């Protein structure tokens, strides 16, 4: 296939834009009283059904599984997808969307450190500068000099835990992509995540009538049924940007796509500011810029040849 980098850039930016808008939409759903577990379950379940139907119609052979693959997919889906999204929702329920993403997007730094310290793979020296910039930027974002920090401690903890889960997703994804194509791998990871939440957070106490309730969607009087927000989260916040990200990797190297995808927290901050007036301080903006610089260095720190990782889960940068 003929690569067209301009198309890849456009697709990556479009995916980042949809993920960014989805952060604010998800925040509105959480504010309406939907627990993070239920919102995560609806998103994972909806994405799983959508991807299964799409692959079943387009290429059913790609859905074939062997018994040997099941344990890997269970861990991959539970840690990499279910917990990443749940922790992200906990974080944005307590932090501005852009700040939560800055913390979560430090995953590439954790990955580069893991392959250097644990796998003993060669890593460019820039990783240490990337780590220093990321840590220093997070200090500015949290404004730790203000009585221990200006941010909610549980929200920060959830965002950092999401970064660890996201790093696990990418590291396991490198292994999984060696035997299975990225689209099918991510599809089954969403299926595993949906089944996980069906067991851990069963829908027994959930009242479907809640989806019909009108919830505020702006600082004014505008209201929409909750099901509209959930439909957006599933279709335009998961399935569509997922396909855009996959399509972009046909035109761009994964590292390049990852660098372009760092615009997501910028977009998310602007959307949250315009939509729900989540205002960041000057120190937080500066800190975010410093962290994103560190992430960009970490994205290019690894020097070993790798297979393409799976497409990103929602609200994450593109793969390394």
PDB file of C-alpha atoms in Angstrom:
ATOM      1  CA  UNK A   1       0.000   0.000   0.000  1.00  0.00           C
ATOM      2  CA  UNK A   2       1.207   3.498  -0.872  1.00  0.00           C
ATOM      3  CA  UNK A   3       1.833   5.512   2.294  1.00  0.00           C
ATOM      4  CA  UNK A   4       0.410   9.026   2.434  1.00  0.00           C
ATOM      5  CA  UNK A   5       1.808  10.772   5.521  1.00  0.00           C
ATOM      6  CA  UNK A   6      -0.567  13.727   5.199  1.00  0.00           C
ATOM      7  CA  UNK A   7      -3.516  11.336   5.513  1.00  0.00           C
ATOM      8  CA  UNK A   8      -1.895   9.693   8.539  1.00  0.00           C
ATOM      9  CA  UNK A   9      -1.426  13.043  10.275  1.00  0.00           C
ATOM     10  CA  UNK A  10      -5.023  14.032   9.548  1.00  0.00           C
ATOM     11  CA  UNK A  11      -6.399  10.746  10.872  1.00  0.00           C
ATOM     12  CA  UNK A  12      -4.282  10.891  14.032  1.00  0.00           C
ATOM     13  CA  UNK A  13      -5.302  14.466  14.802  1.00  0.00           C
ATOM     14  CA  UNK A  14      -8.955  13.617  14.133  1.00  0.00           C
ATOM     15  CA  UNK A  15      -8.752  10.659  16.538  1.00  0.00           C
ATOM     16  CA  UNK A  16      -7.095  12.844  19.173  1.00  0.00           C
ATOM     17  CA  UNK A  17      -9.825  15.427  18.736  1.00  0.00           C
ATOM     18  CA  UNK A  18     -12.599  12.875  19.243  1.00  0.00           C
ATOM     19  CA  UNK A  19     -10.858  11.407  22.288  1.00  0.00           C
ATOM     20  CA  UNK A  20     -10.453  14.936  23.669  1.00  0.00           C
ATOM     21  CA  UNK A  21     -14.137  15.797  23.251  1.00  0.00           C
ATOM     22  CA  UNK A  22     -15.033  12.451  24.773  1.00  0.00           C
ATOM     23  CA  UNK A  23     -13.234  13.409  27.969  1.00  0.00           C
ATOM     24  CA  UNK A  24     -15.668  16.253  28.582  1.00  0.00           C
ATOM     25  CA  UNK A  25     -18.680  14.167  27.488  1.00  0.00           C
ATOM     26  CA  UNK A  26     -17.629  11.455  29.955  1.00  0.00           C
ATOM     27  CA  UNK A  27     -17.217  14.076  32.680  1.00  0.00           C
ATOM     28  CA  UNK A  28     -20.808  15.208  32.111  1.00  0.00           C
ATOM     29  CA  UNK A  29     -22.026  11.607  32.345  1.00  0.00           C
ATOM     30  CA  UNK A  30     -20.109  11.090  35.594  1.00  0.00           C
ATOM     31  CA  UNK A  31     -21.528  14.323  37.026  1.00  0.00           C
ATOM     32  CA  UNK A  32     -25.039  13.078  36.264  1.00  0.00           C
ATOM     33  CA  UNK A  33     -24.531  10.293  38.784  1.00  0.00           C
ATOM     34  CA  UNK A  34     -23.378   7.380  36.623  1.00  0.00           C
ATOM     35  CA  UNK A  35     -20.709   5.452  38.599  1.00  0.00           C
ATOM     36  CA  UNK A  36     -17.306   5.060  36.874  1.00  0.00           C
ATOM     37  CA  UNK A  37     -17.773   1.277  36.888  1.00  0.00           C
ATOM     38  CA  UNK A  38     -21.041   1.451  34.964  1.00  0.00           C
ATOM     39  CA  UNK A  39     -19.759   4.033  32.506  1.00  0.00           C
ATOM     40  CA  UNK A  40     -16.673   1.921  31.857  1.00  0.00           C
ATOM     41  CA  UNK A  41     -18.827  -1.189  31.455  1.00  0.00           C
ATOM     42  CA  UNK A  42     -21.104   0.548  28.948  1.00  0.00           C
ATOM     43  CA  UNK A  43     -18.169   1.856  26.975  1.00  0.00           C
ATOM     44  CA  UNK A  44     -16.270  -1.441  26.913  1.00  0.00           C
ATOM     45  CA  UNK A  45     -19.418  -3.415  26.142  1.00  0.00           C
ATOM     46  CA  UNK A  46     -20.518  -1.068  23.383  1.00  0.00           C
ATOM     47  CA  UNK A  47     -17.071  -1.009  21.791  1.00  0.00           C
ATOM     48  CA  UNK A  48     -16.822  -4.809  22.013  1.00  0.00           C
ATOM     49  CA  UNK A  49     -20.175  -5.309  20.278  1.00  0.00           C
ATOM     50  CA  UNK A  50     -19.358  -2.721  17.606  1.00  0.00           C
ATOM     51  CA  UNK A  51     -15.931  -4.173  16.829  1.00  0.00           C
ATOM     52  CA  UNK A  52     -17.206  -7.761  16.866  1.00  0.00           C
ATOM     53  CA  UNK A  53     -19.977  -6.900  14.399  1.00  0.00           C
ATOM     54  CA  UNK A  54     -17.604  -4.969  12.142  1.00  0.00           C
ATOM     55  CA  UNK A  55     -15.044  -7.774  11.998  1.00  0.00           C
ATOM     56  CA  UNK A  56     -17.736 -10.435  11.628  1.00  0.00           C
ATOM     57  CA  UNK A  57     -19.028  -8.622   8.547  1.00  0.00           C
ATOM     58  CA  UNK A  58     -15.688  -7.594   7.036  1.00  0.00           C
ATOM     59  CA  UNK A  59     -13.258 -10.365   7.972  1.00  0.00           C
ATOM     60  CA  UNK A  60     -14.669 -13.065  10.290  1.00  0.00           C
ATOM     61  CA  UNK A  61     -11.503 -15.180  10.000  1.00  0.00           C
ATOM     62  CA  UNK A  62      -9.632 -12.575  12.047  1.00  0.00           C
ATOM     63  CA  UNK A  63     -11.836 -13.370  15.059  1.00  0.00           C
ATOM     64  CA  UNK A  64     -10.564 -16.941  15.403  1.00  0.00           C
ATOM     65  CA  UNK A  65      -9.104 -17.770  18.803  1.00  0.00           C
ATOM     66  CA  UNK A  66      -7.073 -20.617  20.205  1.00  0.00           C
ATOM     67  CA  UNK A  67      -7.318 -21.826  23.784  1.00  0.00           C
ATOM     68  CA  UNK A  68      -3.689 -20.845  24.312  1.00  0.00           C
ATOM     69  CA  UNK A  69      -4.479 -17.176  23.579  1.00  0.00           C
ATOM     70  CA  UNK A  70      -7.284 -16.832  26.136  1.00  0.00           C
ATOM     71  CA  UNK A  71      -5.198 -16.264  29.343  1.00  0.00           C
ATOM     72  CA  UNK A  72      -3.136 -13.582  27.633  1.00  0.00           C
ATOM     73  CA  UNK A  73      -6.237 -11.812  26.301  1.00  0.00           C
ATOM     74  CA  UNK A  74      -7.890 -11.912  29.722  1.00  0.00           C
ATOM     75  CA  UNK A  75      -4.969 -10.154  31.430  1.00  0.00           C
ATOM     76  CA  UNK A  76      -4.518  -7.815  28.485  1.00  0.00           C
ATOM     77  CA  UNK A  77      -8.175  -6.812  28.447  1.00  0.00           C
ATOM     78  CA  UNK A  78      -8.623  -6.519  32.211  1.00  0.00           C
ATOM     79  CA  UNK A  79      -5.452  -4.555  33.007  1.00  0.00           C
ATOM     80  CA  UNK A  80      -4.852  -2.765  29.718  1.00  0.00           C
ATOM     81  CA  UNK A  81      -8.424  -1.824  28.854  1.00  0.00           C
ATOM     82  CA  UNK A  82     -10.880  -2.288  31.739  1.00  0.00           C
ATOM     83  CA  UNK A  83      -8.702  -0.840  34.514  1.00  0.00           C
ATOM     84  CA  UNK A  84      -7.112   1.847  32.331  1.00  0.00           C
ATOM     85  CA  UNK A  85     -10.506   3.246  31.399  1.00  0.00           C
ATOM     86  CA  UNK A  86     -11.964   2.884  34.886  1.00  0.00           C
ATOM     87  CA  UNK A  87      -9.018   4.682  36.508  1.00  0.00           C
ATOM     88  CA  UNK A  88      -9.210   7.391  33.854  1.00  0.00           C
ATOM     89  CA  UNK A  89     -12.878   7.950  34.685  1.00  0.00           C
ATOM     90  CA  UNK A  90     -12.077   8.143  38.395  1.00  0.00           C
ATOM     91  CA  UNK A  91      -9.367  10.699  37.576  1.00  0.00           C
ATOM     92  CA  UNK A  92     -11.517  12.968  35.385  1.00  0.00           C
ATOM     93  CA  UNK A  93     -14.241  12.844  38.027  1.00  0.00           C
ATOM     94  CA  UNK A  94     -11.802  14.581  40.391  1.00  0.00           C
ATOM     95  CA  UNK A  95      -9.382  16.447  38.096  1.00  0.00           C
ATOM     96  CA  UNK A  96      -9.647  18.650  35.010  1.00  0.00           C
ATOM     97  CA  UNK A  97      -9.640  16.440  31.917  1.00  0.00           C
ATOM     98  CA  UNK A  98      -6.421  17.876  30.491  1.00  0.00           C
ATOM     99  CA  UNK A  99      -4.515  17.376  33.736  1.00  0.00           C
ATOM    100  CA  UNK A 100      -5.720  13.787  34.110  1.00  0.00           C
ATOM    101  CA  UNK A 101      -4.488  13.075  30.583  1.00  0.00           C
ATOM    102  CA  UNK A 102      -1.086  14.636  31.272  1.00  0.00           C
ATOM    103  CA  UNK A 103      -0.589  12.254  34.198  1.00  0.00           C
ATOM    104  CA  UNK A 104      -1.853   9.234  32.251  1.00  0.00           C
ATOM    105  CA  UNK A 105       0.234  10.010  29.190  1.00  0.00           C
ATOM    106  CA  UNK A 106       3.454   9.550  31.136  1.00  0.00           C
ATOM    107  CA  UNK A 107       3.092   5.856  30.183  1.00  0.00           C
ATOM    108  CA  UNK A 108       5.744   6.123  27.414  1.00  0.00           C
ATOM    109  CA  UNK A 109       8.291   7.224  30.018  1.00  0.00           C
ATOM    110  CA  UNK A 110       7.446   4.213  32.189  1.00  0.00           C
ATOM    111  CA  UNK A 111       7.769   1.920  29.169  1.00  0.00           C
ATOM    112  CA  UNK A 112      11.196   3.254  28.226  1.00  0.00           C
ATOM    113  CA  UNK A 113      12.386   2.839  31.825  1.00  0.00           C
ATOM    114  CA  UNK A 114      11.017  -0.713  31.960  1.00  0.00           C
ATOM    115  CA  UNK A 115      12.802  -1.852  28.809  1.00  0.00           C
ATOM    116  CA  UNK A 116      16.024  -0.211  29.995  1.00  0.00           C
ATOM    117  CA  UNK A 117      16.045  -1.418  33.613  1.00  0.00           C
ATOM    118  CA  UNK A 118      14.186  -4.742  33.359  1.00  0.00           C
ATOM    119  CA  UNK A 119      14.586  -5.971  29.791  1.00  0.00           C
ATOM    120  CA  UNK A 120      18.082  -4.491  29.476  1.00  0.00           C
ATOM    121  CA  UNK A 121      17.325  -3.255  25.979  1.00  0.00           C
ATOM    122  CA  UNK A 122      19.437  -0.398  24.608  1.00  0.00           C
ATOM    123  CA  UNK A 123      17.801   2.978  25.185  1.00  0.00           C
ATOM    124  CA  UNK A 124      19.047   6.361  24.092  1.00  0.00           C
ATOM    125  CA  UNK A 125      20.384   8.566  26.916  1.00  0.00           C
ATOM    126  CA  UNK A 126      17.559  11.029  26.272  1.00  0.00           C
ATOM    127  CA  UNK A 127      15.331   8.806  28.444  1.00  0.00           C
ATOM    128  CA  UNK A 128      16.873  10.321  31.585  1.00  0.00           C
ATOM    129  CA  UNK A 129      16.107  13.819  30.331  1.00  0.00           C
ATOM    130  CA  UNK A 130      12.585  12.642  29.469  1.00  0.00           C
ATOM    131  CA  UNK A 131      12.146  11.301  33.007  1.00  0.00           C
ATOM    132  CA  UNK A 132      13.443  14.539  34.555  1.00  0.00           C
ATOM    133  CA  UNK A 133      11.161  16.688  32.414  1.00  0.00           C
ATOM    134  CA  UNK A 134       8.127  14.517  33.126  1.00  0.00           C
ATOM    135  CA  UNK A 135       8.676  14.526  36.889  1.00  0.00           C
ATOM    136  CA  UNK A 136       9.415  18.240  36.957  1.00  0.00           C
ATOM    137  CA  UNK A 137       6.376  19.000  34.816  1.00  0.00           C
ATOM    138  CA  UNK A 138       4.105  16.927  37.056  1.00  0.00           C
ATOM    139  CA  UNK A 139       5.361  18.888  40.063  1.00  0.00           C
ATOM    140  CA  UNK A 140       4.275  22.079  38.303  1.00  0.00           C
ATOM    141  CA  UNK A 141       0.941  20.593  37.242  1.00  0.00           C
ATOM    142  CA  UNK A 142       0.188  19.488  40.812  1.00  0.00           C
ATOM    143  CA  UNK A 143       1.481  22.780  42.264  1.00  0.00           C
ATOM    144  CA  UNK A 144       2.926  20.816  45.174  1.00  0.00           C
ATOM    145  CA  UNK A 145       4.056  23.983  46.920  1.00  0.00           C
ATOM    146  CA  UNK A 146       0.422  24.796  47.773  1.00  0.00           C
ATOM    147  CA  UNK A 147       0.031  22.912  51.034  1.00  0.00           C
ATOM    148  CA  UNK A 148       0.939  19.542  49.556  1.00  0.00           C
ATOM    149  CA  UNK A 149      -0.605  20.197  46.168  1.00  0.00           C
ATOM    150  CA  UNK A 150      -3.616  21.864  44.581  1.00  0.00           C
ATOM    151  CA  UNK A 151      -5.006  18.647  43.086  1.00  0.00           C
ATOM    152  CA  UNK A 152      -7.209  15.930  44.545  1.00  0.00           C
ATOM    153  CA  UNK A 153      -4.917  13.169  45.859  1.00  0.00           C
ATOM    154  CA  UNK A 154      -7.232  10.313  44.834  1.00  0.00           C
ATOM    155  CA  UNK A 155      -7.582  11.777  41.350  1.00  0.00           C
ATOM    156  CA  UNK A 156      -3.808  12.050  40.957  1.00  0.00           C
ATOM    157  CA  UNK A 157      -3.346   8.505  42.246  1.00  0.00           C
ATOM    158  CA  UNK A 158      -5.951   7.173  39.816  1.00  0.00           C
ATOM    159  CA  UNK A 159      -4.339   8.986  36.877  1.00  0.00           C
ATOM    160  CA  UNK A 160      -0.868   7.643  37.748  1.00  0.00           C
ATOM    161  CA  UNK A 161      -2.287   4.133  38.197  1.00  0.00           C
ATOM    162  CA  UNK A 162      -3.919   4.517  34.766  1.00  0.00           C
ATOM    163  CA  UNK A 163      -0.480   5.356  33.360  1.00  0.00           C
ATOM    164  CA  UNK A 164       0.894   2.096  34.801  1.00  0.00           C
ATOM    165  CA  UNK A 165      -2.005   0.104  33.310  1.00  0.00           C
ATOM    166  CA  UNK A 166      -1.565   1.855  29.980  1.00  0.00           C
ATOM    167  CA  UNK A 167       2.151   1.042  29.964  1.00  0.00           C
ATOM    168  CA  UNK A 168       1.210  -2.591  30.638  1.00  0.00           C
ATOM    169  CA  UNK A 169      -1.193  -2.447  27.697  1.00  0.00           C
ATOM    170  CA  UNK A 170       1.536  -1.323  25.314  1.00  0.00           C
ATOM    171  CA  UNK A 171       4.157  -3.771  26.611  1.00  0.00           C
ATOM    172  CA  UNK A 172       1.754  -6.713  26.377  1.00  0.00           C
ATOM    173  CA  UNK A 173       0.506  -5.405  23.042  1.00  0.00           C
ATOM    174  CA  UNK A 174       3.969  -5.692  21.532  1.00  0.00           C
ATOM    175  CA  UNK A 175       3.910  -9.379  22.357  1.00  0.00           C
ATOM    176  CA  UNK A 176       0.319  -9.931  21.290  1.00  0.00           C
ATOM    177  CA  UNK A 177       0.754  -8.147  17.949  1.00  0.00           C
ATOM    178  CA  UNK A 178       3.445 -10.669  17.030  1.00  0.00           C
ATOM    179  CA  UNK A 179       0.765 -13.362  16.614  1.00  0.00           C
ATOM    180  CA  UNK A 180      -2.437 -11.435  15.870  1.00  0.00           C
ATOM    181  CA  UNK A 181      -3.373  -8.360  13.867  1.00  0.00           C
ATOM    182  CA  UNK A 182      -3.903  -5.170  15.922  1.00  0.00           C
ATOM    183  CA  UNK A 183      -7.609  -4.763  15.090  1.00  0.00           C
ATOM    184  CA  UNK A 184      -8.617  -8.258  16.217  1.00  0.00           C
ATOM    185  CA  UNK A 185      -6.330  -8.046  19.248  1.00  0.00           C
ATOM    186  CA  UNK A 186      -7.944  -4.819  20.424  1.00  0.00           C
ATOM    187  CA  UNK A 187     -11.414  -6.202  19.674  1.00  0.00           C
ATOM    188  CA  UNK A 188     -10.860  -9.208  21.933  1.00  0.00           C
ATOM    189  CA  UNK A 189      -9.325  -6.971  24.591  1.00  0.00           C
ATOM    190  CA  UNK A 190     -12.566  -4.972  24.690  1.00  0.00           C
ATOM    191  CA  UNK A 191     -14.541  -8.210  24.910  1.00  0.00           C
ATOM    192  CA  UNK A 192     -12.430  -9.348  27.881  1.00  0.00           C
ATOM    193  CA  UNK A 193     -12.889  -5.942  29.513  1.00  0.00           C
ATOM    194  CA  UNK A 194     -16.663  -6.052  29.027  1.00  0.00           C
ATOM    195  CA  UNK A 195     -16.892  -9.557  30.540  1.00  0.00           C
ATOM    196  CA  UNK A 196     -14.718  -8.446  33.443  1.00  0.00           C
ATOM    197  CA  UNK A 197     -17.079  -5.610  34.331  1.00  0.00           C
ATOM    198  CA  UNK A 198     -20.092  -7.883  33.886  1.00  0.00           C
ATOM    199  CA  UNK A 199     -18.675 -10.003  36.732  1.00  0.00           C
ATOM    200  CA  UNK A 200     -17.102  -7.316  38.932  1.00  0.00           C
ATOM    201  CA  UNK A 201     -19.841  -4.701  38.576  1.00  0.00           C
ATOM    202  CA  UNK A 202     -23.010  -6.548  37.536  1.00  0.00           C
ATOM    203  CA  UNK A 203     -25.868  -4.485  36.219  1.00  0.00           C
ATOM    204  CA  UNK A 204     -28.431  -5.896  38.659  1.00  0.00           C
ATOM    205  CA  UNK A 205     -28.965  -2.588  40.531  1.00  0.00           C
ATOM    206  CA  UNK A 206     -28.854  -0.541  37.315  1.00  0.00           C
ATOM    207  CA  UNK A 207     -32.144   1.077  36.348  1.00  0.00           C
ATOM    208  CA  UNK A 208     -32.373   1.396  32.526  1.00  0.00           C
ATOM    209  CA  UNK A 209     -34.777   4.311  33.030  1.00  0.00           C
ATOM    210  CA  UNK A 210     -31.735   6.325  34.118  1.00  0.00           C
ATOM    211  CA  UNK A 211     -30.611   6.433  30.488  1.00  0.00           C
ATOM    212  CA  UNK A 212     -33.743   8.380  29.604  1.00  0.00           C
ATOM    213  CA  UNK A 213     -33.214  11.077  32.210  1.00  0.00           C
ATOM    214  CA  UNK A 214     -32.251  14.529  30.942  1.00  0.00           C
ATOM    215  CA  UNK A 215     -28.875  15.685  32.234  1.00  0.00           C
ATOM    216  CA  UNK A 216     -27.226  19.118  31.915  1.00  0.00           C
ATOM    217  CA  UNK A 217     -24.691  19.303  29.099  1.00  0.00           C
ATOM    218  CA  UNK A 218     -23.580  22.907  29.483  1.00  0.00           C
ATOM    219  CA  UNK A 219     -23.306  25.642  32.066  1.00  0.00           C
ATOM    220  CA  UNK A 220     -26.599  26.987  30.771  1.00  0.00           C
ATOM    221  CA  UNK A 221     -29.954  25.230  30.683  1.00  0.00           C
ATOM    222  CA  UNK A 222     -29.240  22.813  27.830  1.00  0.00           C
ATOM    223  CA  UNK A 223     -30.062  19.196  28.688  1.00  0.00           C
ATOM    224  CA  UNK A 224     -29.952  15.895  26.809  1.00  0.00           C
ATOM    225  CA  UNK A 225     -31.028  12.340  27.647  1.00  0.00           C
ATOM    226  CA  UNK A 226     -28.214  10.384  29.248  1.00  0.00           C
ATOM    227  CA  UNK A 227     -28.407   7.728  26.509  1.00  0.00           C
ATOM    228  CA  UNK A 228     -27.227  10.342  23.990  1.00  0.00           C
ATOM    229  CA  UNK A 229     -24.049  10.898  26.017  1.00  0.00           C
ATOM    230  CA  UNK A 230     -23.497   7.152  26.364  1.00  0.00           C
ATOM    231  CA  UNK A 231     -24.013   6.653  22.615  1.00  0.00           C
ATOM    232  CA  UNK A 232     -21.434   9.366  21.926  1.00  0.00           C
ATOM    233  CA  UNK A 233     -18.987   7.737  24.347  1.00  0.00           C
ATOM    234  CA  UNK A 234     -19.319   4.359  22.620  1.00  0.00           C
ATOM    235  CA  UNK A 235     -19.521   5.394  18.954  1.00  0.00           C
ATOM    236  CA  UNK A 236     -17.599   8.671  18.715  1.00  0.00           C
ATOM    237  CA  UNK A 237     -15.506   8.236  21.853  1.00  0.00           C
ATOM    238  CA  UNK A 238     -14.312   4.662  21.299  1.00  0.00           C
ATOM    239  CA  UNK A 239     -15.143   2.890  18.033  1.00  0.00           C
ATOM    240  CA  UNK A 240     -14.649   5.775  15.582  1.00  0.00           C
ATOM    241  CA  UNK A 241     -11.379   7.191  16.973  1.00  0.00           C
ATOM    242  CA  UNK A 242     -10.117   3.622  17.334  1.00  0.00           C
ATOM    243  CA  UNK A 243     -10.606   2.998  13.620  1.00  0.00           C
ATOM    244  CA  UNK A 244      -9.034   6.373  12.804  1.00  0.00           C
ATOM    245  CA  UNK A 245      -5.984   5.469  14.870  1.00  0.00           C
ATOM    246  CA  UNK A 246      -5.676   2.083  13.170  1.00  0.00           C
ATOM    247  CA  UNK A 247      -6.007   3.677   9.724  1.00  0.00           C
ATOM    248  CA  UNK A 248      -3.344   6.252  10.602  1.00  0.00           C
ATOM    249  CA  UNK A 249      -0.822   3.484  11.328  1.00  0.00           C
ATOM    250  CA  UNK A 250      -1.075   2.436   7.679  1.00  0.00           C
ATOM    251  CA  UNK A 251       0.452   5.777   6.701  1.00  0.00           C
ATOM    252  CA  UNK A 252       2.675   6.707   9.669  1.00  0.00           C
ATOM    253  CA  UNK A 253       5.224   4.844  11.799  1.00  0.00           C
ATOM    254  CA  UNK A 254       3.878   4.176  15.320  1.00  0.00           C
ATOM    255  CA  UNK A 255       6.421   6.542  16.909  1.00  0.00           C
ATOM    256  CA  UNK A 256       5.388   9.400  14.627  1.00  0.00           C
ATOM    257  CA  UNK A 257       1.708   8.736  15.313  1.00  0.00           C
ATOM    258  CA  UNK A 258       2.463   8.741  19.033  1.00  0.00           C
ATOM    259  CA  UNK A 259       4.156  12.118  18.833  1.00  0.00           C
ATOM    260  CA  UNK A 260       1.261  13.632  16.875  1.00  0.00           C
ATOM    261  CA  UNK A 261      -1.229  12.154  19.370  1.00  0.00           C
ATOM    262  CA  UNK A 262       0.295  14.202  22.196  1.00  0.00           C
ATOM    263  CA  UNK A 263      -1.977  17.029  21.025  1.00  0.00           C
ATOM    264  CA  UNK A 264      -4.821  15.207  22.790  1.00  0.00           C
ATOM    265  CA  UNK A 265      -4.384  16.776  26.267  1.00  0.00           C
ATOM    266  CA  UNK A 266      -4.074  20.175  24.582  1.00  0.00           C
ATOM    267  CA  UNK A 267      -7.327  19.625  22.711  1.00  0.00           C
ATOM    268  CA  UNK A 268      -8.954  18.186  25.848  1.00  0.00           C
ATOM    269  CA  UNK A 269      -7.994  21.217  27.936  1.00  0.00           C
ATOM    270  CA  UNK A 270      -9.367  23.630  25.328  1.00  0.00           C
ATOM    271  CA  UNK A 271     -12.636  21.686  24.965  1.00  0.00           C
ATOM    272  CA  UNK A 272     -13.108  21.467  28.745  1.00  0.00           C
ATOM    273  CA  UNK A 273     -12.350  25.187  29.100  1.00  0.00           C
ATOM    274  CA  UNK A 274     -14.833  26.210  26.388  1.00  0.00           C
ATOM    275  CA  UNK A 275     -17.526  23.711  27.352  1.00  0.00           C
ATOM    276  CA  UNK A 276     -17.510  23.448  31.145  1.00  0.00           C
ATOM    277  CA  UNK A 277     -15.043  26.223  32.067  1.00  0.00           C
ATOM    278  CA  UNK A 278     -12.315  23.986  33.504  1.00  0.00           C
ATOM    279  CA  UNK A 279      -9.626  26.647  33.810  1.00  0.00           C
ATOM    280  CA  UNK A 280      -5.960  25.725  34.317  1.00  0.00           C
ATOM    281  CA  UNK A 281      -3.455  27.970  36.064  1.00  0.00           C
ATOM    282  CA  UNK A 282      -0.375  29.294  34.336  1.00  0.00           C
ATOM    283  CA  UNK A 283       1.821  26.872  36.293  1.00  0.00           C
ATOM    284  CA  UNK A 284      -0.334  23.928  35.202  1.00  0.00           C
ATOM    285  CA  UNK A 285      -0.150  24.949  31.552  1.00  0.00           C
ATOM    286  CA  UNK A 286       3.640  25.293  31.811  1.00  0.00           C
ATOM    287  CA  UNK A 287       3.883  21.958  33.586  1.00  0.00           C
ATOM    288  CA  UNK A 288       1.790  20.270  30.896  1.00  0.00           C
ATOM    289  CA  UNK A 289       4.103  21.604  28.188  1.00  0.00           C
ATOM    290  CA  UNK A 290       7.147  20.320  30.076  1.00  0.00           C
ATOM    291  CA  UNK A 291       5.563  16.871  30.547  1.00  0.00           C
ATOM    292  CA  UNK A 292       4.604  16.616  26.872  1.00  0.00           C
ATOM    293  CA  UNK A 293       8.192  17.479  25.935  1.00  0.00           C
ATOM    294  CA  UNK A 294       9.381  14.644  28.148  1.00  0.00           C
ATOM    295  CA  UNK A 295       6.844  12.287  26.589  1.00  0.00           C
ATOM    296  CA  UNK A 296       8.034  13.223  23.093  1.00  0.00           C
ATOM    297  CA  UNK A 297      11.622  12.373  24.076  1.00  0.00           C
ATOM    298  CA  UNK A 298      10.525   9.085  25.649  1.00  0.00           C
ATOM    299  CA  UNK A 299       8.595   8.126  22.505  1.00  0.00           C
ATOM    300  CA  UNK A 300      11.866   8.169  20.537  1.00  0.00           C
ATOM    301  CA  UNK A 301      14.166   6.747  23.219  1.00  0.00           C
ATOM    302  CA  UNK A 302      13.922   3.076  22.276  1.00  0.00           C
ATOM    303  CA  UNK A 303      16.266   1.871  19.559  1.00  0.00           C
ATOM    304  CA  UNK A 304      15.314  -1.794  19.079  1.00  0.00           C
ATOM    305  CA  UNK A 305      13.175  -2.952  16.189  1.00  0.00           C
ATOM    306  CA  UNK A 306       9.631  -3.630  17.302  1.00  0.00           C
ATOM    307  CA  UNK A 307       6.368  -4.767  15.799  1.00  0.00           C
ATOM    308  CA  UNK A 308       3.505  -2.326  15.721  1.00  0.00           C
ATOM    309  CA  UNK A 309       1.599  -2.220  19.006  1.00  0.00           C
ATOM    310  CA  UNK A 310      -2.201  -2.428  19.043  1.00  0.00           C
ATOM    311  CA  UNK A 311      -4.349   0.593  18.546  1.00  0.00           C
ATOM    312  CA  UNK A 312      -4.724   2.847  21.564  1.00  0.00           C
ATOM    313  CA  UNK A 313      -7.487   2.431  24.066  1.00  0.00           C
ATOM    314  CA  UNK A 314      -9.653   5.533  24.518  1.00  0.00           C
ATOM    315  CA  UNK A 315      -8.076   8.625  26.044  1.00  0.00           C
ATOM    316  CA  UNK A 316      -4.526   7.493  25.428  1.00  0.00           C
ATOM    317  CA  UNK A 317      -1.698   8.492  23.164  1.00  0.00           C
ATOM    318  CA  UNK A 318      -0.992   6.475  20.061  1.00  0.00           C
ATOM    319  CA  UNK A 319       1.258   3.467  20.567  1.00  0.00           C
ATOM    320  CA  UNK A 320       5.005   3.682  20.856  1.00  0.00           C
TER     321      UNK A 320
END
